[in-house]
mmCIF file of C-alpha atoms and ligand atoms in Angstrom:
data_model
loop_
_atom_site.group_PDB
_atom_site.id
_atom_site.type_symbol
_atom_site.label_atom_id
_atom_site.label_comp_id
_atom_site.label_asym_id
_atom_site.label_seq_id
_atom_site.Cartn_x
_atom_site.Cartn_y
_atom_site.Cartn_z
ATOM 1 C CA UNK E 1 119.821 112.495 111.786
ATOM 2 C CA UNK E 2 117.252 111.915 108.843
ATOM 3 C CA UNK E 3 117.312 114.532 106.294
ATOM 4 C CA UNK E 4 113.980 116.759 105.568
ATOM 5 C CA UNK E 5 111.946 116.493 102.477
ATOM 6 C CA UNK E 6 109.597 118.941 101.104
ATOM 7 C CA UNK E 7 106.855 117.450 100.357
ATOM 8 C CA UNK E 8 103.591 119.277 100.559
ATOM 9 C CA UNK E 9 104.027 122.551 98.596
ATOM 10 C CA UNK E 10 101.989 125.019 99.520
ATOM 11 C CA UNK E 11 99.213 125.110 96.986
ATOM 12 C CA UNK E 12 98.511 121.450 98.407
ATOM 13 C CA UNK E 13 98.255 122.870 101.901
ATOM 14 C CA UNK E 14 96.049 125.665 101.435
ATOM 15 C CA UNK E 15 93.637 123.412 99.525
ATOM 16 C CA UNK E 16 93.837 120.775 101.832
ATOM 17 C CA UNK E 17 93.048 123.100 104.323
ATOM 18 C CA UNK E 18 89.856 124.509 102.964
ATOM 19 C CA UNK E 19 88.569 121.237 101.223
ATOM 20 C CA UNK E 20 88.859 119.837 105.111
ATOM 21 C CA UNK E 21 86.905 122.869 106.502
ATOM 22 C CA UNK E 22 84.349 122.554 103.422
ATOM 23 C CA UNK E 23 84.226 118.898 104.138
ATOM 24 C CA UNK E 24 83.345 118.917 107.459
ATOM 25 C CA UNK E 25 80.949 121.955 106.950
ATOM 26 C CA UNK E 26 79.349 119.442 104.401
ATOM 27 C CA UNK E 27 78.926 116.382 106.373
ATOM 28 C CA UNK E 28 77.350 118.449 109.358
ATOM 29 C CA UNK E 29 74.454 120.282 107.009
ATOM 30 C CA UNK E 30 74.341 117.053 104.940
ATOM 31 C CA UNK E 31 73.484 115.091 108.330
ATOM 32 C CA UNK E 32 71.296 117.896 109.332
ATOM 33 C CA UNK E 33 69.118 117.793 105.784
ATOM 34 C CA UNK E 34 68.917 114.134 105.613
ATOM 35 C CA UNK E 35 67.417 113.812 109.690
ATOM 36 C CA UNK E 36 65.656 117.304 108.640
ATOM 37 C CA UNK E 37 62.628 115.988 110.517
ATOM 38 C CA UNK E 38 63.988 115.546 113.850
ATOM 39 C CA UNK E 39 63.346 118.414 116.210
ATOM 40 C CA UNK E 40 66.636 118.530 118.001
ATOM 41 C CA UNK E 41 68.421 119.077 114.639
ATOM 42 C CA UNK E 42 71.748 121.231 115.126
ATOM 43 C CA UNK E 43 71.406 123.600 112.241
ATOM 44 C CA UNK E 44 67.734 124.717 110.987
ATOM 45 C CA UNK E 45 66.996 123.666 107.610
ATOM 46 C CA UNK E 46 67.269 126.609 105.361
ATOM 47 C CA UNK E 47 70.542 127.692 107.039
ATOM 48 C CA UNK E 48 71.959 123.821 106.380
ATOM 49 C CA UNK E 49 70.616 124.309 102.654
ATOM 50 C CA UNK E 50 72.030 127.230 102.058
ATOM 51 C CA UNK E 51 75.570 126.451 103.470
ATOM 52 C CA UNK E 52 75.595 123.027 102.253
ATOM 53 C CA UNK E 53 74.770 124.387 98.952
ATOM 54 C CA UNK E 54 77.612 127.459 99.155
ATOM 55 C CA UNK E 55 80.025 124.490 100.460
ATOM 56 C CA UNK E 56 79.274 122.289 97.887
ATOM 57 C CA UNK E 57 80.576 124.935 94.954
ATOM 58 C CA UNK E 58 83.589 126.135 96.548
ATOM 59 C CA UNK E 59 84.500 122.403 96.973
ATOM 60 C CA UNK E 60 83.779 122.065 93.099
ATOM 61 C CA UNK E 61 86.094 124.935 92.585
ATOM 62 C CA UNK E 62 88.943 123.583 94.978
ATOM 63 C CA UNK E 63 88.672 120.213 93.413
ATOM 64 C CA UNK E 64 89.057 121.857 90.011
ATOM 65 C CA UNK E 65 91.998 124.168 91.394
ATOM 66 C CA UNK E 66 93.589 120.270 92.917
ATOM 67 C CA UNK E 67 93.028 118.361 89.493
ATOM 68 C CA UNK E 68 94.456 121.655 87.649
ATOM 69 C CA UNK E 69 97.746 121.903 90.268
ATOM 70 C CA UNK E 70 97.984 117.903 90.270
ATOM 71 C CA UNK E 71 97.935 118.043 86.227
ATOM 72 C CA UNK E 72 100.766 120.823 85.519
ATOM 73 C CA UNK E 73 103.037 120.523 88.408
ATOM 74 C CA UNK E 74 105.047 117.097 89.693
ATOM 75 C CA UNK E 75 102.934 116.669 92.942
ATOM 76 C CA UNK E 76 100.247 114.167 90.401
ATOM 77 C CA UNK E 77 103.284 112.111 89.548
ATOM 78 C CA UNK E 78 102.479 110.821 93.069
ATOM 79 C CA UNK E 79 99.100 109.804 92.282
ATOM 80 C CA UNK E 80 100.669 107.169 89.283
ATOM 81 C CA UNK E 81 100.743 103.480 89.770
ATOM 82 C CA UNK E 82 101.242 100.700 87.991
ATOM 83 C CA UNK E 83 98.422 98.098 87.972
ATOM 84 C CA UNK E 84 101.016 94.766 87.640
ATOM 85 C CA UNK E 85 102.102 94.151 91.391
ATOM 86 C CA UNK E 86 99.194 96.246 93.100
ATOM 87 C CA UNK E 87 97.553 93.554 95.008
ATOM 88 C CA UNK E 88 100.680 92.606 96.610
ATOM 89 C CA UNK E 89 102.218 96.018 97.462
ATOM 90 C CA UNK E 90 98.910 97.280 99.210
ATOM 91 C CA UNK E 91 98.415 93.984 100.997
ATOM 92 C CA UNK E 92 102.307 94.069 102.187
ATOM 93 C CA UNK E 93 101.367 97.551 103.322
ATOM 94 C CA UNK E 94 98.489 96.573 105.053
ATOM 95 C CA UNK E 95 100.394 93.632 106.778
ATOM 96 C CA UNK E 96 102.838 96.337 108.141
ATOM 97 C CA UNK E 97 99.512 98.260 109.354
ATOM 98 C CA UNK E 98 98.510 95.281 111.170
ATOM 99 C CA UNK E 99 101.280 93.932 112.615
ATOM 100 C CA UNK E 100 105.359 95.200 111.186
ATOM 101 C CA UNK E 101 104.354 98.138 113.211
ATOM 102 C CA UNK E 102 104.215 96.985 116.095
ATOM 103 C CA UNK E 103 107.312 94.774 115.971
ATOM 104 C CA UNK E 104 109.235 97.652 115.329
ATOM 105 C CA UNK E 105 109.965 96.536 111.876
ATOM 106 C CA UNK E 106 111.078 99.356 109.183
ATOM 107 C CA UNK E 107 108.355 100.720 106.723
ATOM 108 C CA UNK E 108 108.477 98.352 103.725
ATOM 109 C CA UNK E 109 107.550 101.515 101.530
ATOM 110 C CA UNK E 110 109.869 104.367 103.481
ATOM 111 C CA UNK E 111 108.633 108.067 102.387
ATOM 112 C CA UNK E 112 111.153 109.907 100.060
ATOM 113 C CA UNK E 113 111.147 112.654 97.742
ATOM 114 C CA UNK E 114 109.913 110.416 95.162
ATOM 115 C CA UNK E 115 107.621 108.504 97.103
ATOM 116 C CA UNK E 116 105.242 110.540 99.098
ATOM 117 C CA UNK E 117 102.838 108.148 99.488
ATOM 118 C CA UNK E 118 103.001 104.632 100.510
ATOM 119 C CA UNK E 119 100.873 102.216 98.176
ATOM 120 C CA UNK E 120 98.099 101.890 100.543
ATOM 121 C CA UNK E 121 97.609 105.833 100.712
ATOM 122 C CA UNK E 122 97.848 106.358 97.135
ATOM 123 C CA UNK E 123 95.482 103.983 96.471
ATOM 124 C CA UNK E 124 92.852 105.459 98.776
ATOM 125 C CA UNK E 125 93.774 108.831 97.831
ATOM 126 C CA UNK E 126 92.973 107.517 93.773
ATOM 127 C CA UNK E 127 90.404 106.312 94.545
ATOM 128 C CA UNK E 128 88.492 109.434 96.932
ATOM 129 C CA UNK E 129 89.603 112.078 94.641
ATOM 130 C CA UNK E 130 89.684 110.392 91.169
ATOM 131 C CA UNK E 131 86.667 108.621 91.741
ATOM 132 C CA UNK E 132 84.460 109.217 94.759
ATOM 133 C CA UNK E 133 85.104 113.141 94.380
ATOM 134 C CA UNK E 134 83.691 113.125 90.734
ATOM 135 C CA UNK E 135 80.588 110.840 91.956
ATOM 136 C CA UNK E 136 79.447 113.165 95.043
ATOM 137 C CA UNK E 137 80.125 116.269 92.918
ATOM 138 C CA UNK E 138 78.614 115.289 89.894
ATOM 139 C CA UNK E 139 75.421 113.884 91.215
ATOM 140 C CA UNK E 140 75.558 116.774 94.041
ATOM 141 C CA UNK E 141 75.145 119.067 91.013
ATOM 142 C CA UNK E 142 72.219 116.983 89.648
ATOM 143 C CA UNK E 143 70.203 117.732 92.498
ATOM 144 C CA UNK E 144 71.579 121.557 92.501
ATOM 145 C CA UNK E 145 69.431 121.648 89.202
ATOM 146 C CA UNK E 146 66.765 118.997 89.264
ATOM 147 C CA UNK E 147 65.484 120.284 86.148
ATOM 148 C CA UNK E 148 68.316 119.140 84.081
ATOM 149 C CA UNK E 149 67.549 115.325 85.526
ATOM 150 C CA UNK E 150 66.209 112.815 83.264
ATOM 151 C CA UNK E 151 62.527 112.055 85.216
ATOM 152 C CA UNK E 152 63.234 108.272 85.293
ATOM 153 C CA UNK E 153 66.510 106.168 85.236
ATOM 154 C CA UNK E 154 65.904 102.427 84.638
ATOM 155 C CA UNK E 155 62.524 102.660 85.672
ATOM 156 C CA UNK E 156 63.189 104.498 89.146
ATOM 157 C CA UNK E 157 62.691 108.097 89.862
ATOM 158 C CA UNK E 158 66.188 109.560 88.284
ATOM 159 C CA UNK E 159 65.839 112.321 91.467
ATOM 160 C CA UNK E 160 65.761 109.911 93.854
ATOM 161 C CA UNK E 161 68.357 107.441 92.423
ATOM 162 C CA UNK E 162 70.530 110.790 91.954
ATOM 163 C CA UNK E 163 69.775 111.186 95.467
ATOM 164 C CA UNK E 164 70.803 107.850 97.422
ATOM 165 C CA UNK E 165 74.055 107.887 95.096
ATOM 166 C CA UNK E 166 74.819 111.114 96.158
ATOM 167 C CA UNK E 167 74.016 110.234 99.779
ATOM 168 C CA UNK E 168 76.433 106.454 99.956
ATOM 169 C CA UNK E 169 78.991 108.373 98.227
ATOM 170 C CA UNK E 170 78.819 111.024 100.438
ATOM 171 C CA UNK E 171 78.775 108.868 103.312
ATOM 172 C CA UNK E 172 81.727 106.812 102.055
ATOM 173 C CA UNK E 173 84.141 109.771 101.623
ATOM 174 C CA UNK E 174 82.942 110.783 105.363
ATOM 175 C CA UNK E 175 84.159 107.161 106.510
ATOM 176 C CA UNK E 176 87.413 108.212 104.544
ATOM 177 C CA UNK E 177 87.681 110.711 106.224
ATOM 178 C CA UNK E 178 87.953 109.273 109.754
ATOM 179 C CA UNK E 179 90.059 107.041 108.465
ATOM 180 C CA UNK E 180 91.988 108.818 106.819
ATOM 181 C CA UNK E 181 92.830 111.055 109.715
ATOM 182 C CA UNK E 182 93.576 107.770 111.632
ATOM 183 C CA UNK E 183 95.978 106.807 109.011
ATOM 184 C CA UNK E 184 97.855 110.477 109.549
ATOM 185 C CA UNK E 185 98.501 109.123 113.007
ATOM 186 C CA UNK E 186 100.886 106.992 112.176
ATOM 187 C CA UNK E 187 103.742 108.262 111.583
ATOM 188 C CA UNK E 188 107.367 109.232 113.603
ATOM 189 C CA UNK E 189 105.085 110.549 116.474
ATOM 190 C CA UNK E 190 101.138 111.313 116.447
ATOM 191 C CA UNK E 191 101.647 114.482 114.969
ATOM 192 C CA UNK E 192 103.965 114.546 112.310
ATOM 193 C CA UNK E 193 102.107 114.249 109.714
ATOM 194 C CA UNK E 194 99.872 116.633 110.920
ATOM 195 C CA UNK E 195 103.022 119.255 111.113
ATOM 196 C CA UNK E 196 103.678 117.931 107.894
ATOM 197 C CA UNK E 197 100.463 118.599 106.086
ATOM 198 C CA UNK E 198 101.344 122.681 107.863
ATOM 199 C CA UNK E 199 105.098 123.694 106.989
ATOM 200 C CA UNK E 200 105.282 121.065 103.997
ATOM 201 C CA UNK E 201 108.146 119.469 105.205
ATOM 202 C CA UNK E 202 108.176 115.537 106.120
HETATM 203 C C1 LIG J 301 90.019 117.376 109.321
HETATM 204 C C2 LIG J 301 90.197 116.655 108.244
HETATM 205 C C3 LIG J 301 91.530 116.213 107.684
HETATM 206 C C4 LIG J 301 92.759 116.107 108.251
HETATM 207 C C5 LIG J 301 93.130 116.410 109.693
HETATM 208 C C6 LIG J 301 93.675 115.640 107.242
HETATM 209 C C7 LIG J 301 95.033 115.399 107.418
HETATM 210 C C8 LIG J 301 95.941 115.133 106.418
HETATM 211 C C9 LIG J 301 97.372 114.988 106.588
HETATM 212 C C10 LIG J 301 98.091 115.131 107.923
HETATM 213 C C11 LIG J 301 97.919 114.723 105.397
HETATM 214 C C12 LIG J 301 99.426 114.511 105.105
HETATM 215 C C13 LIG J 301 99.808 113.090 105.318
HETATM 216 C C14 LIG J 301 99.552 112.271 104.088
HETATM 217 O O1 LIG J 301 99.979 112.641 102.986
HETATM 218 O O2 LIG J 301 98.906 111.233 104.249
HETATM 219 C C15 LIG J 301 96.844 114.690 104.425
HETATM 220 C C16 LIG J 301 96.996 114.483 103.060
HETATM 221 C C17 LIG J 301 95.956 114.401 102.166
HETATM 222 N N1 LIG J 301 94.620 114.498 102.465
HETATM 223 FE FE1 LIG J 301 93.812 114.938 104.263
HETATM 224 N N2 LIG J 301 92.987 115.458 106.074
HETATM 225 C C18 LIG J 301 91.666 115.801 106.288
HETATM 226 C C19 LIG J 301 90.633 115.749 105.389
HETATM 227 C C20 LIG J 301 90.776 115.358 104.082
HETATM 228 C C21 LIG J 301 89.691 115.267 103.144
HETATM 229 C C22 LIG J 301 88.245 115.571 103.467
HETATM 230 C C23 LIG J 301 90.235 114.880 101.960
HETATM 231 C C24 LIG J 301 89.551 114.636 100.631
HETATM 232 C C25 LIG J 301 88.275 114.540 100.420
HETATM 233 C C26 LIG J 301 91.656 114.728 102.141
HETATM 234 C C27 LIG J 301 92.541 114.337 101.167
HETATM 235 C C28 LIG J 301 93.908 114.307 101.306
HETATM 236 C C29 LIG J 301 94.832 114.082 100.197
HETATM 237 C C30 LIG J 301 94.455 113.810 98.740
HETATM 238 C C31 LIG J 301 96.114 114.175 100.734
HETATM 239 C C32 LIG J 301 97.416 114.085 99.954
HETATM 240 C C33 LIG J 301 97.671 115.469 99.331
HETATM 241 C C34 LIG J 301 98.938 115.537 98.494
HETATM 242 O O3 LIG J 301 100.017 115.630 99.088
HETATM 243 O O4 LIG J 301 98.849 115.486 97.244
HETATM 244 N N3 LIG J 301 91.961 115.022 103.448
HETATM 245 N N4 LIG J 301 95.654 114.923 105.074
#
């Protein structure tokens, strides 16, 4: 029998948790604002202001609370990589994705207490919460207070270039996110990880 590690402590979980719920909150008022003109919309457009905007800054607190916990504790140790060799561990990775998997072959990056993630996943987790995170929350908070906008930004309207970055970013982490629960799929059955990700242990 393989032995348990605890890997998902539980100030990871409950922030997971809510930035999901907050996430998915977002996407559906942020879908509902942009098609605000269609009749058939699912939430009126006040009500997916006001919870997109209430969203939006209890995300910005979570992400704070995550970049806070990930700074003083060992779980952003996991988030460290080293540039040499990158390329070819993600792309070995991948190949296991694509085909190992299905020939039964072992992980070539197996999960242990000092490897939670393999190099594909910590790359995309860099990159959404290091880089995309900062992006939709920074320009989300732009539009939060238009006022404090610069009127133009190389010669376009600096609202409306605020606004389609905010919107591709936006839309990019969404993508993640399908992906991303995809991704947790694979694993010893379906739903490990998912059991994971709820009593810590992998
Ligand atoms: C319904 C939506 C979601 C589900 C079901 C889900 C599921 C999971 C599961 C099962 C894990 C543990 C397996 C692993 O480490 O890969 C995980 C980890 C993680 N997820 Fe998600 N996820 C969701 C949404 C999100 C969103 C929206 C984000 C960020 C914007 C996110 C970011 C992360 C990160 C950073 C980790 C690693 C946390 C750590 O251990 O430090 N997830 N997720």
């Amino acid at each position: 029998m393989k032995k348990q590690v605890y890997l998902y402590p539980i100030w990871v979980r409950v922030w997971h948790l809510i930035n999901a719920l907050l996430f998915i909150a977002l996407i559906c008022t942020g879908l509902c604002l942009q098609y605000s003109g269609n009749p058939y919309t699912l939430i009126p457009f006040n009500y997916a202001v006001s919870i997109h905007n209430i969203s939006g800054i209890v995300l910005i607190v979570g992400f704070v609370f995550y970049l806070v916990g990930n700074r003083f504790t060992s779980n952003g140790s996991y988030y460290q990589f080293k540039l040499k060799g990158l390329i070819k561990r993600v792309v070995k990775q991948f190949r296991y994705y694509s085909f190992g998997i299905f020939k039964k072959e072992a992980p070539p990056y197996p999960i242990t207490k000092k490897r939670k993630f393999n190099p594909l996943q910590k790359l995309s987790y860099v990159m959404m919460m290091y880089f995309l995170m900062p992006i939709v929350i920074f320009t989300g908070l732009g539009l939060f207070f238009p006022d404090m906008l610069p009127s133009k930004i190389m010669g376009m309207s600096g609202l409306h270039l605020i606004d389609l970055i905010h919107i591709i970013t936006g839309f990019a982490l969404s993508i993640f996110m399908v992906v991303h629960i995809y991704f947790c799929t694979i694993g010893k059955t379906p739903l490990a990880n998912f059991k994971s990700m709820i009593n810590g242990w992998h």
